[in-house]
Coordinates of C-alpha atoms and ligand atoms in Angstrom, one line a residue:
X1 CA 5.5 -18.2 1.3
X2 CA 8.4 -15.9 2.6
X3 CA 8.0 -12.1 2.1
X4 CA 11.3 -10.4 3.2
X5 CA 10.8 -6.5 3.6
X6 CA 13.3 -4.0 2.0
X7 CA 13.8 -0.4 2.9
X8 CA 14.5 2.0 -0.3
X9 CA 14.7 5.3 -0.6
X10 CA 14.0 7.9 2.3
X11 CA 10.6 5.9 3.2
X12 CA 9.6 3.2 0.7
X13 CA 9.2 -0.5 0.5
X14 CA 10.1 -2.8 -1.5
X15 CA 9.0 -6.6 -1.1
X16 CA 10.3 -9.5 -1.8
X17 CA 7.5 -12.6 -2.3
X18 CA 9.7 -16.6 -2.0
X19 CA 8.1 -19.5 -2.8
X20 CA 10.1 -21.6 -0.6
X21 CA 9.2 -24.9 -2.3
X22 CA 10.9 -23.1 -5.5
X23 CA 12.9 -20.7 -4.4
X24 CA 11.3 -18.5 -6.8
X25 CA 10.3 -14.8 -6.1
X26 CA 8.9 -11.7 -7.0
X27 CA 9.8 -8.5 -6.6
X28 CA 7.0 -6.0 -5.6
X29 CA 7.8 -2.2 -6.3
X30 CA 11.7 -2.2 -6.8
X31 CA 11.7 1.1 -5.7
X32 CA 15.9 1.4 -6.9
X33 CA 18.0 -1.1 -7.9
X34 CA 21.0 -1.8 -4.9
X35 CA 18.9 -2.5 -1.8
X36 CA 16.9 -4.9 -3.6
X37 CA 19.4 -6.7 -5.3
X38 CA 21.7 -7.0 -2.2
X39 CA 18.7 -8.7 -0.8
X40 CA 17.7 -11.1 -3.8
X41 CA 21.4 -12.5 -3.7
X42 CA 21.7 -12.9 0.0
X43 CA 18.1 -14.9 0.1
X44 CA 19.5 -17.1 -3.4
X45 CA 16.4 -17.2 -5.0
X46 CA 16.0 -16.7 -8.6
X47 CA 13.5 -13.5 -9.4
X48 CA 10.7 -14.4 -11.9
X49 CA 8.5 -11.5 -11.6
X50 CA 8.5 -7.8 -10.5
X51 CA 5.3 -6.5 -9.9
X52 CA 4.5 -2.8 -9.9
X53 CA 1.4 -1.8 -8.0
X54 CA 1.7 1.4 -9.8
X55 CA 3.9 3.9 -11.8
X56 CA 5.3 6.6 -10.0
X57 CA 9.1 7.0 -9.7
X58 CA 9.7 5.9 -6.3
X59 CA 7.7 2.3 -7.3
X60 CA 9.7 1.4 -10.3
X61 CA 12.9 3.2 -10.0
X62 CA 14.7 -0.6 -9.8
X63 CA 12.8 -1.6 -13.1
X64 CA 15.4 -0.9 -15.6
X65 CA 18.6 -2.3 -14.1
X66 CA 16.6 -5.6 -12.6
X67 CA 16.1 -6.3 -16.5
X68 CA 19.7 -5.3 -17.8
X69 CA 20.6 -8.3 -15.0
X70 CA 17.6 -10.4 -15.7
X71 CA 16.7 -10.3 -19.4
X72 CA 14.1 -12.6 -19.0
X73 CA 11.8 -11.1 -16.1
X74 CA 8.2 -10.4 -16.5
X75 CA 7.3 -7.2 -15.4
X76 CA 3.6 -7.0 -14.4
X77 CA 1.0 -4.0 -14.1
X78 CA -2.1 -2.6 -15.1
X79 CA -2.9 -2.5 -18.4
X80 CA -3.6 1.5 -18.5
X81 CA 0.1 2.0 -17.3
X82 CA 1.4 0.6 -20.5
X83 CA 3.8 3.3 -21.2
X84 CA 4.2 4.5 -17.5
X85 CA 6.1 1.4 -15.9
X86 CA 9.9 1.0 -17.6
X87 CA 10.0 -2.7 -19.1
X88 CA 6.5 -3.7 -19.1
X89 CA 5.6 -6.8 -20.1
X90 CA 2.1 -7.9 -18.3
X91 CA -0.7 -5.8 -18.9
X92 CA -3.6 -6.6 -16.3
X93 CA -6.8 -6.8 -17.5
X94 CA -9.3 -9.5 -16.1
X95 CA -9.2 -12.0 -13.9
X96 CA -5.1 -13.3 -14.5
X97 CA -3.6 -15.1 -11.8
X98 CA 0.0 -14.4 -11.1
X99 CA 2.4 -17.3 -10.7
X100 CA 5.6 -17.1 -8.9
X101 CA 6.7 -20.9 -8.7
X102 CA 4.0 -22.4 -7.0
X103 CA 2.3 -19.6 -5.7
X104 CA -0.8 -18.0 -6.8
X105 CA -2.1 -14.3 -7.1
X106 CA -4.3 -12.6 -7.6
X107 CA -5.0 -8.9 -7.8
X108 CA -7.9 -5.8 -8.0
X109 CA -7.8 -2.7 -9.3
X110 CA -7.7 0.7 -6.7
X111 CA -7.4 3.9 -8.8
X112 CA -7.4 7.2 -6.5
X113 CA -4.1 7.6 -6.1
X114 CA -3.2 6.7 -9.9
X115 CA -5.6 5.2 -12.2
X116 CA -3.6 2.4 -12.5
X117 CA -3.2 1.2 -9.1
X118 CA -3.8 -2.3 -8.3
X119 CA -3.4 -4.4 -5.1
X120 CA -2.0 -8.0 -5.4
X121 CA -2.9 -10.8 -2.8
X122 CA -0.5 -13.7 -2.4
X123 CA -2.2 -16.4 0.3
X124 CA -3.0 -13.4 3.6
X125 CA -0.9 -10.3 2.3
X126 CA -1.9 -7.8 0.6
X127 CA 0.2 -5.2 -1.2
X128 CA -1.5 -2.4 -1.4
X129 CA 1.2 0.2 -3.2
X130 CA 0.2 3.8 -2.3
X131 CA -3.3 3.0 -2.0
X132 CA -3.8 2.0 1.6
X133 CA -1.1 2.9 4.2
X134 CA -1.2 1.9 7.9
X135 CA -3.8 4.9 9.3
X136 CA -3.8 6.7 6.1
X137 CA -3.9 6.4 2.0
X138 CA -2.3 8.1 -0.9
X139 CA -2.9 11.3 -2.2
X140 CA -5.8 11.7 -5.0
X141 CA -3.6 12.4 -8.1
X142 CA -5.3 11.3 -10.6
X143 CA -8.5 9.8 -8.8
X144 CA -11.7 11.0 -7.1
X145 CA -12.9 10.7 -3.0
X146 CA -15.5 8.8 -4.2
X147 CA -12.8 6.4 -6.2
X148 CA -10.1 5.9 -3.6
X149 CA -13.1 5.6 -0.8
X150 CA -14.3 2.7 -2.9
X151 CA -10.5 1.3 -3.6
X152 CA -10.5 0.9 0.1
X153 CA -13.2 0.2 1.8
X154 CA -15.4 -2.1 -0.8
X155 CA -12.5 -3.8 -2.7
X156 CA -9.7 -4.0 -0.2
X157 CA -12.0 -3.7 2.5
X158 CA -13.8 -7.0 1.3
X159 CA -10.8 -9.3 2.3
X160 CA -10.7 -11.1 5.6
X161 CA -10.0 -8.8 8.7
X162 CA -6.9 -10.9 9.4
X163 CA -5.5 -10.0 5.9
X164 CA -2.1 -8.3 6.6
X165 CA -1.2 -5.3 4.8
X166 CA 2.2 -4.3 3.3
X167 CA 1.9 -0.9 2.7
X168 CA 4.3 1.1 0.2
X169 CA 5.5 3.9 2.5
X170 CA 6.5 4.3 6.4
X171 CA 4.5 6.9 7.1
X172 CA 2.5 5.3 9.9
X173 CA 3.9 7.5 13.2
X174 CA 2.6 10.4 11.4
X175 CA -0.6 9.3 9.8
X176 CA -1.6 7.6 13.2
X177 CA -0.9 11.4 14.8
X178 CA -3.2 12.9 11.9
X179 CA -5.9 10.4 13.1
X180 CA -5.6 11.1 16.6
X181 CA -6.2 14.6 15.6
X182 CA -9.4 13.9 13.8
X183 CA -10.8 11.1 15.8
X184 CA -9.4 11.9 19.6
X185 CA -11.7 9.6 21.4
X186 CA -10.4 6.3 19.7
X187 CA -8.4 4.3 22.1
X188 CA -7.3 1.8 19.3
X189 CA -5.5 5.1 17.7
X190 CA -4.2 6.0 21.5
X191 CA -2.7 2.4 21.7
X192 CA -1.5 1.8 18.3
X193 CA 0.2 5.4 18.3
X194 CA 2.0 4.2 21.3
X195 CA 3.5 1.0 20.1
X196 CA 4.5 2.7 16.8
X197 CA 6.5 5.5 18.6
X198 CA 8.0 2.9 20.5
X199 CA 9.0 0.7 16.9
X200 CA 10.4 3.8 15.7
X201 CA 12.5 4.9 18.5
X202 CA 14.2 1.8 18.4
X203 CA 15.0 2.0 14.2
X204 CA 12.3 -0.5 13.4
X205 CA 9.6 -0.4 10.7
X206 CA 5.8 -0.7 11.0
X207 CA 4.8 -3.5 8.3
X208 CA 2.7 -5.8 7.8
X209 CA -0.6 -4.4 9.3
X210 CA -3.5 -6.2 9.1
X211 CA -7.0 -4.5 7.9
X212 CA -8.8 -5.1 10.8
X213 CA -6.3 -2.7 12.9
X214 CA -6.9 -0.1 9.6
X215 CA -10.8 -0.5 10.6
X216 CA -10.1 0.5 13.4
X217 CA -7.4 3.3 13.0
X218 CA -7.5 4.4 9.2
X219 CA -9.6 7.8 9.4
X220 CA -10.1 6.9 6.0
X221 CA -12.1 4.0 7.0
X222 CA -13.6 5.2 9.6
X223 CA -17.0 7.7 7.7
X224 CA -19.3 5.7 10.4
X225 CA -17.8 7.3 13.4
X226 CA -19.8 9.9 14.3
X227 CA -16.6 11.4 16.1
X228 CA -14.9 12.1 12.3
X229 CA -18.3 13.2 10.5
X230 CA -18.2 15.8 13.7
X231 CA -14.9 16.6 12.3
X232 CA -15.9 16.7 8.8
X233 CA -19.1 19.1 9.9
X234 CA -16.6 21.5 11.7
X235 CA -14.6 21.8 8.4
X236 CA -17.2 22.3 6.0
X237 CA -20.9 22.9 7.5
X238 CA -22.7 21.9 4.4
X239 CA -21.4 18.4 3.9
X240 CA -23.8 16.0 2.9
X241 CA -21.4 13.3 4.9
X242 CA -22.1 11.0 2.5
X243 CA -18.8 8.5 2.3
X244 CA -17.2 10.1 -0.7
X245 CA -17.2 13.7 1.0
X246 CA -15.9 12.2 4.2
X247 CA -13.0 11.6 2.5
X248 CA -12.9 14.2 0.6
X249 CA -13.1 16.8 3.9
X250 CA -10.0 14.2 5.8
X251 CA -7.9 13.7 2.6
X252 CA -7.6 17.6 2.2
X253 CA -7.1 18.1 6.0
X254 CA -4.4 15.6 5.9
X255 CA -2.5 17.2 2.6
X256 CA -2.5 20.6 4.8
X257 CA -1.5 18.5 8.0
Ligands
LIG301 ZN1 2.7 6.8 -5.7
LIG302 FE1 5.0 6.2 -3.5

């Protein structure tokens, strides 16, 4: 497996998943249609698949003129977006596996940010959308704390700490500095923050991570350091710090950040 990274928009990713015995691929969130195109023809692979993790704009913008290209494309999602993502034609239900030539992935289901979210696994990458970012998540618009805390941490969270996560946003200098902010004392934030500044200044990009540096980093992971329920307390003196309104307390401090 070959997954090539392609910048779209102001600050999304698309990626692009080879089977390099095939030369088949998928396409996951074709954010717009000429970045990822220009990529699909210089790699020469035929696409099979795109695969939206969820239905906002900026995920499937691409959608619609992949198909007037490639007729025959499946486009897969979960079943509750049917109507949401343009061209749908795999509605995710169970326990499918999704096949691009001889690959084979599989995929859970993460509402907070959308109630549609998924996360699809293909051999050690996850792509986890606008679910899980590097050092932060997505905003709760159509999902609970307690939902996107569970998303994370007990579904995504379950994988293998080497696991590498391609997130669907570059928003990874500032989320680290959010963390820092709420969680000064961790020297895994201090260190990451400083490689990632230095990625940046140099025009470079910030994915894959893998979850074990989100375990340690991702505030939003992070309701058993007493450092961030101190922070949580500060904010809101009668919080019962269970996990849920951990999150609840950082995800609202980060929206105001
Ligand atoms: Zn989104
Ligand atoms: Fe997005």
């Amino acid at each position: 497996m070959k997954v090539v990274t392609i910048p779209c928009l102001r600050d999304n990713y698309a990626y692009l998943i080879i089977c390099e015995a095939t030369r088949q691929a998928g396409i996951i969130d074709p954010s717009e249609f000429s970045p990822v195109w220009k990529v699909i023809q210089q790699q020469g692979i035929t696409l099979v698949s795109i695969l939206n993790t969820h239905h906002h704009w900026d995920h499937v913008g691409g959608n619609q003129q992949l198909l007037t290209k490639l007729p025959d494309l499946k486009v897969v999602g979960h079943h509750s977006d049917r109507g949401r993502i343009p061209g749908q034609t795999h509605y995710l239900e169970g326990d499918e596996t999704i096949n691009i030539g001889q690959l084979r992935g599989t995929w859970t289901h993460n509402p907070g940010h959308t109630s549609g979210a998924i996360t699809y696994y293909f051999e050690e990458a996850a792509f986890t959308g606008d679910t899980l970012f590097a050092a932060g998540c997505g905003r709760l618009f159509e999902g609970t704390p307690g939902q996107m805390h569970h998303s994370i941490n007990q579904v995504i969270g379950s994988f293998p700490d080497h696991t590498q996560i391609y997130f669907g946003h570059e928003y990874t200098q500032n989320n680290l500095e959010f963390a820092q902010s709420v969680e000064p004392g961790n020297r895994w934030i201090q260190t990451k923050l400083e490689e990632v500044r230095q990625l940046r200044r140099s025009g470079k990009g910030t994915t894959p991570s893998t979850l074990e540096s989100e375990k340690l980093t991702n505030p939003f992971m992070r309701d058993h350091s007493p450092e961030i329920q101190n922070t949580v307390k500060q904010q809101d003196p009668s919080n019962n710090l269970s996990p849920a309104s951990i999150l609840r307390v950082i995800r609202r401090m980060k929206d105001n950040y």
